[in-house]
Amino acid sequence: MASIQKYTHNDVVYMLRHNSRECPRPASNTDIDPARTPSNYSLLPDRAAASSCREYYRQRLDEIYHMQRRDIVTACQWVITAPQDLDPEQERDFFDCTVDYLNSIYGADNCIQAVIHKDEGVKDQDGNLIAGRAHLHYLFMPVVQNKQYMQPNKHGNITKKAQYRQKLCANDLITKRHLQQWHSDYQKWINDAGITATVQSGVTGGKNKTVDLLKAETKMRTLEHENDLLRDKIATLEREKSRDIDIDLEW
């Protein structure tokens, strides 16, 4: 299961801290279990801390052309959850392979952060984990080649934009066609690596969902599970009540 999200500059700074668990946990985010946070790990050892990721991000931002506006998308993030049929012993290989796949598309130089979260999940009233698996947060900059590089304008001048080989443009990179092909290419990449896992299924149909939608679906499954538990509990109470009535009748 995978989803993609786009972020502005201010969002990126927050996400770097959130992904590395270096910002206060929001009171509403009860899905994070601090006791399991030490199990999280980075696939970029030199950029495990938010500060090092932020420094790299700003350095890379200076190397490519981008408009000076607050609302432009400066980074995108894939959130990829370990498939249900993945062997736990292949989990690290799966995520390493996934990062290689993403780097092959978006460029390793444009990867800002790659973190595995193992501390999120939904628990029932008894504290048992009923939803939530290890997942990857892959934050990258949507960089494309600048077709105007060193091309003079109609006045014969080389503009500032034309002096950059690359530019930021999420709309040019994350297209509908790109997303439609993404899952099938990902599945082939995983298969070629010798990893047994289903990342493309009839459920997704090759389409991508937002992080918020995936969380909403997880909550829905949790509520359905809790409803099942309540129904079982009610059925048990009814059986016990019926048994008590039978005992009273016998007396």
PDB file of C-alpha atoms in Angstrom:
ATOM      1  CA  MET A   1       0.000   0.000   0.000  1.00  0.00           C
ATOM      2  CA  ALA A   2       1.451   3.345  -1.042  1.00  0.00           C
ATOM      3  CA  SER A   3       0.413   6.992  -1.045  1.00  0.00           C
ATOM      4  CA  ILE A   4       2.003  10.254  -2.116  1.00  0.00           C
ATOM      5  CA  GLN A   5       1.702  13.758  -0.706  1.00  0.00           C
ATOM      6  CA  LYS A   6       3.041  17.164  -1.797  1.00  0.00           C
ATOM      7  CA  TYR A   7       4.507  19.784   0.557  1.00  0.00           C
ATOM      8  CA  THR A   8       5.493  23.443   0.552  1.00  0.00           C
ATOM      9  CA  HIS A   9       8.715  24.657   2.172  1.00  0.00           C
ATOM     10  CA  ASN A  10       7.188  25.222   5.618  1.00  0.00           C
ATOM     11  CA  ASP A  11       5.549  21.801   5.502  1.00  0.00           C
ATOM     12  CA  VAL A  12       8.877  20.155   4.686  1.00  0.00           C
ATOM     13  CA  VAL A  13      10.598  21.587   7.758  1.00  0.00           C
ATOM     14  CA  TYR A  14       7.824  20.201   9.960  1.00  0.00           C
ATOM     15  CA  MET A  15       7.727  16.794   8.241  1.00  0.00           C
ATOM     16  CA  LEU A  16      11.477  16.315   8.695  1.00  0.00           C
ATOM     17  CA  ARG A  17      11.080  16.743  12.453  1.00  0.00           C
ATOM     18  CA  HIS A  18       7.915  14.671  12.591  1.00  0.00           C
ATOM     19  CA  ASN A  19       9.425  11.765  10.648  1.00  0.00           C
ATOM     20  CA  SER A  20      12.525  11.734  12.846  1.00  0.00           C
ATOM     21  CA  ARG A  21      10.333  12.050  15.959  1.00  0.00           C
ATOM     22  CA  GLU A  22      12.057  15.263  17.030  1.00  0.00           C
ATOM     23  CA  CYS A  23       8.927  17.347  17.561  1.00  0.00           C
ATOM     24  CA  PRO A  24       6.358  17.100  20.370  1.00  0.00           C
ATOM     25  CA  ARG A  25       3.763  14.439  19.689  1.00  0.00           C
ATOM     26  CA  PRO A  26       0.398  16.079  18.964  1.00  0.00           C
ATOM     27  CA  ALA A  27      -2.208  15.165  21.560  1.00  0.00           C
ATOM     28  CA  SER A  28      -4.533  13.998  18.786  1.00  0.00           C
ATOM     29  CA  ASN A  29      -1.994  11.598  17.289  1.00  0.00           C
ATOM     30  CA  THR A  30      -2.651   8.602  19.487  1.00  0.00           C
ATOM     31  CA  ASP A  31      -1.359   6.213  16.828  1.00  0.00           C
ATOM     32  CA  ILE A  32       2.259   6.818  17.894  1.00  0.00           C
ATOM     33  CA  ASP A  33       3.584   4.594  20.658  1.00  0.00           C
ATOM     34  CA  PRO A  34       6.655   6.287  22.234  1.00  0.00           C
ATOM     35  CA  ALA A  35       7.737   2.954  23.731  1.00  0.00           C
ATOM     36  CA  ARG A  36       8.277   1.603  20.211  1.00  0.00           C
ATOM     37  CA  THR A  37       9.890   4.722  18.730  1.00  0.00           C
ATOM     38  CA  PRO A  38      13.453   3.382  19.332  1.00  0.00           C
ATOM     39  CA  SER A  39      12.613   0.664  16.783  1.00  0.00           C
ATOM     40  CA  ASN A  40      12.383   3.282  14.020  1.00  0.00           C
ATOM     41  CA  TYR A  41      15.430   3.587  11.786  1.00  0.00           C
ATOM     42  CA  SER A  42      16.805   5.657   8.919  1.00  0.00           C
ATOM     43  CA  LEU A  43      17.961   4.213   5.598  1.00  0.00           C
ATOM     44  CA  LEU A  44      20.237   7.244   5.185  1.00  0.00           C
ATOM     45  CA  PRO A  45      22.756   6.956   8.057  1.00  0.00           C
ATOM     46  CA  ASP A  46      24.311  10.347   7.306  1.00  0.00           C
ATOM     47  CA  ARG A  47      20.878  12.009   7.465  1.00  0.00           C
ATOM     48  CA  ALA A  48      19.204  10.330  10.425  1.00  0.00           C
ATOM     49  CA  ALA A  49      18.606  13.573  12.321  1.00  0.00           C
ATOM     50  CA  ALA A  50      16.170  16.233  11.151  1.00  0.00           C
ATOM     51  CA  SER A  51      18.891  18.902  11.287  1.00  0.00           C
ATOM     52  CA  SER A  52      21.147  17.060   8.816  1.00  0.00           C
ATOM     53  CA  CYS A  53      18.177  16.417   6.512  1.00  0.00           C
ATOM     54  CA  ARG A  54      17.209  20.075   6.658  1.00  0.00           C
ATOM     55  CA  GLU A  55      20.770  21.192   5.873  1.00  0.00           C
ATOM     56  CA  TYR A  56      20.930  18.866   2.864  1.00  0.00           C
ATOM     57  CA  TYR A  57      17.496  20.012   1.695  1.00  0.00           C
ATOM     58  CA  ARG A  58      18.478  23.691   1.804  1.00  0.00           C
ATOM     59  CA  GLN A  59      21.784  23.009   0.083  1.00  0.00           C
ATOM     60  CA  ARG A  60      20.035  21.095  -2.709  1.00  0.00           C
ATOM     61  CA  LEU A  61      17.411  23.823  -2.984  1.00  0.00           C
ATOM     62  CA  ASP A  62      20.147  26.350  -3.783  1.00  0.00           C
ATOM     63  CA  GLU A  63      21.391  24.161  -6.642  1.00  0.00           C
ATOM     64  CA  ILE A  64      18.145  24.081  -8.622  1.00  0.00           C
ATOM     65  CA  TYR A  65      15.800  26.716  -9.965  1.00  0.00           C
ATOM     66  CA  HIS A  66      12.571  27.364  -8.102  1.00  0.00           C
ATOM     67  CA  MET A  67      10.162  30.253  -7.887  1.00  0.00           C
ATOM     68  CA  GLN A  68      10.340  32.388  -4.767  1.00  0.00           C
ATOM     69  CA  ARG A  69       6.793  31.738  -3.616  1.00  0.00           C
ATOM     70  CA  ARG A  70       5.472  30.243  -0.396  1.00  0.00           C
ATOM     71  CA  ASP A  71       2.906  28.062  -2.121  1.00  0.00           C
ATOM     72  CA  ILE A  72       5.206  26.160  -4.476  1.00  0.00           C
ATOM     73  CA  VAL A  73       5.765  22.458  -3.887  1.00  0.00           C
ATOM     74  CA  THR A  74       9.365  21.901  -2.823  1.00  0.00           C
ATOM     75  CA  ALA A  75       9.076  18.252  -1.788  1.00  0.00           C
ATOM     76  CA  CYS A  76       6.897  15.173  -2.133  1.00  0.00           C
ATOM     77  CA  GLN A  77       6.628  12.160   0.109  1.00  0.00           C
ATOM     78  CA  TRP A  78       5.847   8.531  -0.574  1.00  0.00           C
ATOM     79  CA  VAL A  79       4.517   6.547   2.378  1.00  0.00           C
ATOM     80  CA  ILE A  80       4.884   2.839   1.641  1.00  0.00           C
ATOM     81  CA  THR A  81       3.634   0.169   4.029  1.00  0.00           C
ATOM     82  CA  ALA A  82       5.118  -3.325   4.249  1.00  0.00           C
ATOM     83  CA  PRO A  83       2.750  -5.703   2.385  1.00  0.00           C
ATOM     84  CA  GLN A  84       0.730  -8.228   4.359  1.00  0.00           C
ATOM     85  CA  ASP A  85       2.409 -11.157   2.604  1.00  0.00           C
ATOM     86  CA  LEU A  86       5.970  -9.922   3.235  1.00  0.00           C
ATOM     87  CA  ASP A  87       8.180 -12.284   5.249  1.00  0.00           C
ATOM     88  CA  PRO A  88       9.314 -10.346   8.372  1.00  0.00           C
ATOM     89  CA  GLU A  89      12.860 -11.555   7.704  1.00  0.00           C
ATOM     90  CA  GLN A  90      12.780  -9.705   4.367  1.00  0.00           C
ATOM     91  CA  GLU A  91      11.469  -6.441   5.784  1.00  0.00           C
ATOM     92  CA  ARG A  92      14.792  -4.569   5.708  1.00  0.00           C
ATOM     93  CA  ASP A  93      15.604  -5.920   2.236  1.00  0.00           C
ATOM     94  CA  PHE A  94      12.157  -4.846   1.055  1.00  0.00           C
ATOM     95  CA  PHE A  95      12.591  -1.267   2.236  1.00  0.00           C
ATOM     96  CA  ASP A  96      16.183  -1.045   0.957  1.00  0.00           C
ATOM     97  CA  CYS A  97      14.947  -2.283  -2.411  1.00  0.00           C
ATOM     98  CA  THR A  98      12.085   0.211  -2.330  1.00  0.00           C
ATOM     99  CA  VAL A  99      14.451   3.120  -1.739  1.00  0.00           C
ATOM    100  CA  ASP A 100      16.604   1.912  -4.646  1.00  0.00           C
ATOM    101  CA  TYR A 101      13.493   1.869  -6.831  1.00  0.00           C
ATOM    102  CA  LEU A 102      12.478   5.383  -5.796  1.00  0.00           C
ATOM    103  CA  ASN A 103      16.023   6.686  -6.248  1.00  0.00           C
ATOM    104  CA  SER A 104      16.076   5.234  -9.767  1.00  0.00           C
ATOM    105  CA  ILE A 105      13.042   7.367 -10.601  1.00  0.00           C
ATOM    106  CA  TYR A 106      13.578  10.584  -8.677  1.00  0.00           C
ATOM    107  CA  GLY A 107      17.361  10.591  -8.261  1.00  0.00           C
ATOM    108  CA  ALA A 108      19.334   9.734  -5.131  1.00  0.00           C
ATOM    109  CA  ASP A 109      20.550  13.353  -4.978  1.00  0.00           C
ATOM    110  CA  ASN A 110      16.963  14.489  -4.547  1.00  0.00           C
ATOM    111  CA  CYS A 111      16.145  12.165  -1.655  1.00  0.00           C
ATOM    112  CA  ILE A 112      16.015  14.206   1.539  1.00  0.00           C
ATOM    113  CA  GLN A 113      14.915  11.596   4.045  1.00  0.00           C
ATOM    114  CA  ALA A 114      14.123   7.870   4.164  1.00  0.00           C
ATOM    115  CA  VAL A 115      12.809   6.685   7.525  1.00  0.00           C
ATOM    116  CA  ILE A 116      11.136   3.471   8.629  1.00  0.00           C
ATOM    117  CA  HIS A 117       8.424   3.876  11.256  1.00  0.00           C
ATOM    118  CA  LYS A 118       7.583   0.913  13.448  1.00  0.00           C
ATOM    119  CA  ASP A 119       5.947   2.847  16.267  1.00  0.00           C
ATOM    120  CA  GLU A 120       2.581   3.614  14.670  1.00  0.00           C
ATOM    121  CA  GLY A 121      -0.564   1.546  14.841  1.00  0.00           C
ATOM    122  CA  VAL A 122      -4.069   1.341  16.181  1.00  0.00           C
ATOM    123  CA  LYS A 123      -4.731  -0.587  19.373  1.00  0.00           C
ATOM    124  CA  ASP A 124      -7.906  -2.009  20.825  1.00  0.00           C
ATOM    125  CA  GLN A 125      -9.186  -1.234  24.323  1.00  0.00           C
ATOM    126  CA  ASP A 126      -6.924  -3.943  25.747  1.00  0.00           C
ATOM    127  CA  GLY A 127      -3.805  -2.417  24.190  1.00  0.00           C
ATOM    128  CA  ASN A 128      -3.399  -5.040  21.475  1.00  0.00           C
ATOM    129  CA  LEU A 129      -2.152  -3.850  18.065  1.00  0.00           C
ATOM    130  CA  ILE A 130      -4.902  -4.489  15.521  1.00  0.00           C
ATOM    131  CA  ALA A 131      -3.869  -2.200  12.645  1.00  0.00           C
ATOM    132  CA  GLY A 132      -0.597  -0.732  11.481  1.00  0.00           C
ATOM    133  CA  ARG A 133       2.574  -2.119   9.947  1.00  0.00           C
ATOM    134  CA  ALA A 134       6.129  -0.919   9.409  1.00  0.00           C
ATOM    135  CA  HIS A 135       6.193   1.750   6.720  1.00  0.00           C
ATOM    136  CA  LEU A 136       8.648   3.947   4.843  1.00  0.00           C
ATOM    137  CA  HIS A 137       8.565   7.741   4.664  1.00  0.00           C
ATOM    138  CA  TYR A 138      10.510   8.715   1.531  1.00  0.00           C
ATOM    139  CA  LEU A 139      10.767  12.498   1.236  1.00  0.00           C
ATOM    140  CA  PHE A 140      12.200  13.817  -2.031  1.00  0.00           C
ATOM    141  CA  MET A 141      12.419  16.955  -4.141  1.00  0.00           C
ATOM    142  CA  PRO A 142      10.502  16.830  -7.462  1.00  0.00           C
ATOM    143  CA  VAL A 143      13.372  17.824  -9.739  1.00  0.00           C
ATOM    144  CA  VAL A 144      13.188  17.816 -13.544  1.00  0.00           C
ATOM    145  CA  GLN A 145      15.581  18.908 -16.277  1.00  0.00           C
ATOM    146  CA  ASN A 146      15.316  22.572 -17.258  1.00  0.00           C
ATOM    147  CA  LYS A 147      14.604  22.683 -21.005  1.00  0.00           C
ATOM    148  CA  GLN A 148      15.430  26.393 -21.030  1.00  0.00           C
ATOM    149  CA  TYR A 149      18.973  25.822 -19.761  1.00  0.00           C
ATOM    150  CA  MET A 150      21.312  28.344 -21.405  1.00  0.00           C
ATOM    151  CA  GLN A 151      18.652  29.227 -23.979  1.00  0.00           C
ATOM    152  CA  PRO A 152      18.455  32.980 -24.621  1.00  0.00           C
ATOM    153  CA  ASN A 153      15.077  34.690 -24.450  1.00  0.00           C
ATOM    154  CA  LYS A 154      13.571  36.697 -27.296  1.00  0.00           C
ATOM    155  CA  HIS A 155      15.850  39.592 -26.381  1.00  0.00           C
ATOM    156  CA  GLY A 156      18.932  37.417 -26.639  1.00  0.00           C
ATOM    157  CA  ASN A 157      19.552  37.384 -22.888  1.00  0.00           C
ATOM    158  CA  ILE A 158      20.207  34.428 -20.593  1.00  0.00           C
ATOM    159  CA  THR A 159      17.746  34.765 -17.732  1.00  0.00           C
ATOM    160  CA  LYS A 160      18.400  33.604 -14.179  1.00  0.00           C
ATOM    161  CA  LYS A 161      16.120  30.607 -14.713  1.00  0.00           C
ATOM    162  CA  ALA A 162      18.061  29.573 -17.826  1.00  0.00           C
ATOM    163  CA  GLN A 163      21.273  29.385 -15.808  1.00  0.00           C
ATOM    164  CA  TYR A 164      20.079  26.282 -13.939  1.00  0.00           C
ATOM    165  CA  ARG A 165      20.267  22.786 -15.418  1.00  0.00           C
ATOM    166  CA  GLN A 166      17.428  21.577 -13.202  1.00  0.00           C
ATOM    167  CA  LYS A 167      14.268  23.013 -11.709  1.00  0.00           C
ATOM    168  CA  LEU A 168      11.550  22.130  -9.217  1.00  0.00           C
ATOM    169  CA  CYS A 169       8.266  21.131 -10.813  1.00  0.00           C
ATOM    170  CA  ALA A 170       6.026  18.564  -9.152  1.00  0.00           C
ATOM    171  CA  ASN A 171       3.378  18.920 -11.867  1.00  0.00           C
ATOM    172  CA  ASP A 172       5.822  17.882 -14.586  1.00  0.00           C
ATOM    173  CA  LEU A 173       7.096  14.910 -12.596  1.00  0.00           C
ATOM    174  CA  ILE A 174       4.090  13.524 -10.708  1.00  0.00           C
ATOM    175  CA  THR A 175       1.684  13.121 -13.602  1.00  0.00           C
ATOM    176  CA  LYS A 176      -1.369  10.886 -13.953  1.00  0.00           C
ATOM    177  CA  ARG A 177       0.511   8.647 -16.377  1.00  0.00           C
ATOM    178  CA  HIS A 178       3.444   8.404 -13.977  1.00  0.00           C
ATOM    179  CA  LEU A 179       1.190   7.280 -11.128  1.00  0.00           C
ATOM    180  CA  GLN A 180      -0.658   4.778 -13.324  1.00  0.00           C
ATOM    181  CA  GLN A 181       2.626   3.098 -14.261  1.00  0.00           C
ATOM    182  CA  TRP A 182       4.221   3.402 -10.833  1.00  0.00           C
ATOM    183  CA  HIS A 183       2.781   0.301  -9.133  1.00  0.00           C
ATOM    184  CA  SER A 184       3.442  -2.131 -11.979  1.00  0.00           C
ATOM    185  CA  ASP A 185       7.044  -0.940 -12.318  1.00  0.00           C
ATOM    186  CA  TYR A 186       7.443  -1.195  -8.548  1.00  0.00           C
ATOM    187  CA  GLN A 187       6.139  -4.772  -8.515  1.00  0.00           C
ATOM    188  CA  LYS A 188       8.570  -5.770 -11.268  1.00  0.00           C
ATOM    189  CA  TRP A 189      11.456  -4.143  -9.374  1.00  0.00           C
ATOM    190  CA  ILE A 190      10.564  -6.079  -6.211  1.00  0.00           C
ATOM    191  CA  ASN A 191      10.205  -9.346  -8.146  1.00  0.00           C
ATOM    192  CA  ASP A 192      13.555  -8.890  -9.895  1.00  0.00           C
ATOM    193  CA  ALA A 193      15.180  -8.392  -6.477  1.00  0.00           C
ATOM    194  CA  GLY A 194      13.936 -11.822  -5.377  1.00  0.00           C
ATOM    195  CA  ILE A 195      11.598 -10.446  -2.725  1.00  0.00           C
ATOM    196  CA  THR A 196       8.216 -12.103  -2.288  1.00  0.00           C
ATOM    197  CA  ALA A 197       5.692  -9.333  -1.684  1.00  0.00           C
ATOM    198  CA  THR A 198       2.554  -8.040  -3.370  1.00  0.00           C
ATOM    199  CA  VAL A 199       2.699  -4.292  -3.922  1.00  0.00           C
ATOM    200  CA  GLN A 200       0.218  -4.228  -6.787  1.00  0.00           C
ATOM    201  CA  SER A 201      -3.241  -5.703  -6.333  1.00  0.00           C
ATOM    202  CA  GLY A 202      -6.777  -5.407  -7.575  1.00  0.00           C
ATOM    203  CA  VAL A 203      -7.564  -3.393  -4.461  1.00  0.00           C
ATOM    204  CA  THR A 204      -5.386  -0.464  -5.500  1.00  0.00           C
ATOM    205  CA  GLY A 205      -5.869  -0.948  -9.220  1.00  0.00           C
ATOM    206  CA  GLY A 206      -2.622   0.921  -9.716  1.00  0.00           C
ATOM    207  CA  LYS A 207      -4.115   4.057  -8.185  1.00  0.00           C
ATOM    208  CA  ASN A 208      -2.574   6.008  -5.335  1.00  0.00           C
ATOM    209  CA  LYS A 209      -4.345   7.266  -2.252  1.00  0.00           C
ATOM    210  CA  THR A 210      -3.516  10.197  -0.004  1.00  0.00           C
ATOM    211  CA  VAL A 211      -2.086   9.659   3.460  1.00  0.00           C
ATOM    212  CA  ASP A 212      -5.251  11.091   5.021  1.00  0.00           C
ATOM    213  CA  LEU A 213      -7.416   8.656   3.063  1.00  0.00           C
ATOM    214  CA  LEU A 214      -5.272   5.697   4.090  1.00  0.00           C
ATOM    215  CA  LYS A 215      -5.497   6.751   7.740  1.00  0.00           C
ATOM    216  CA  ALA A 216      -9.262   7.140   7.421  1.00  0.00           C
ATOM    217  CA  GLU A 217      -9.533   3.637   5.976  1.00  0.00           C
ATOM    218  CA  THR A 218      -7.393   2.288   8.805  1.00  0.00           C
ATOM    219  CA  LYS A 219      -9.663   3.966  11.344  1.00  0.00           C
ATOM    220  CA  MET A 220     -12.670   2.478   9.592  1.00  0.00           C
ATOM    221  CA  ARG A 221     -11.193  -1.017   9.790  1.00  0.00           C
ATOM    222  CA  THR A 222     -10.477  -0.397  13.470  1.00  0.00           C
ATOM    223  CA  LEU A 223     -14.069   0.636  14.147  1.00  0.00           C
ATOM    224  CA  GLU A 224     -15.319  -2.412  12.273  1.00  0.00           C
ATOM    225  CA  HIS A 225     -13.053  -4.590  14.393  1.00  0.00           C
ATOM    226  CA  GLU A 226     -14.306  -2.954  17.599  1.00  0.00           C
ATOM    227  CA  ASN A 227     -17.895  -3.464  16.445  1.00  0.00           C
ATOM    228  CA  ASP A 228     -17.158  -7.151  15.929  1.00  0.00           C
ATOM    229  CA  LEU A 229     -15.752  -7.340  19.452  1.00  0.00           C
ATOM    230  CA  LEU A 230     -18.837  -5.617  20.861  1.00  0.00           C
ATOM    231  CA  ARG A 231     -21.149  -7.962  18.981  1.00  0.00           C
ATOM    232  CA  ASP A 232     -19.245 -10.953  20.348  1.00  0.00           C
ATOM    233  CA  LYS A 233     -19.440  -9.502  23.860  1.00  0.00           C
ATOM    234  CA  ILE A 234     -23.182  -8.859  23.537  1.00  0.00           C
ATOM    235  CA  ALA A 235     -23.726 -12.381  22.232  1.00  0.00           C
ATOM    236  CA  THR A 236     -21.765 -13.768  25.195  1.00  0.00           C
ATOM    237  CA  LEU A 237     -23.818 -11.710  27.674  1.00  0.00           C
ATOM    238  CA  GLU A 238     -27.047 -12.853  26.050  1.00  0.00           C
ATOM    239  CA  ARG A 239     -25.966 -16.479  26.296  1.00  0.00           C
ATOM    240  CA  GLU A 240     -25.067 -15.999  29.963  1.00  0.00           C
ATOM    241  CA  LYS A 241     -28.391 -14.263  30.604  1.00  0.00           C
ATOM    242  CA  SER A 242     -30.257 -17.084  28.882  1.00  0.00           C
ATOM    243  CA  ARG A 243     -28.361 -19.620  30.966  1.00  0.00           C
ATOM    244  CA  ASP A 244     -29.267 -17.770  34.180  1.00  0.00           C
ATOM    245  CA  ILE A 245     -32.926 -17.778  33.169  1.00  0.00           C
ATOM    246  CA  ASP A 246     -32.778 -21.517  32.520  1.00  0.00           C
ATOM    247  CA  ILE A 247     -31.284 -22.049  35.969  1.00  0.00           C
ATOM    248  CA  ASP A 248     -34.054 -19.970  37.578  1.00  0.00           C
ATOM    249  CA  LEU A 249     -36.689 -21.989  35.765  1.00  0.00           C
ATOM    250  CA  GLU A 250     -35.160 -25.223  36.990  1.00  0.00           C
ATOM    251  CA  TRP A 251     -35.457 -23.989  40.553  1.00  0.00           C
TER     252      TRP A 251
END
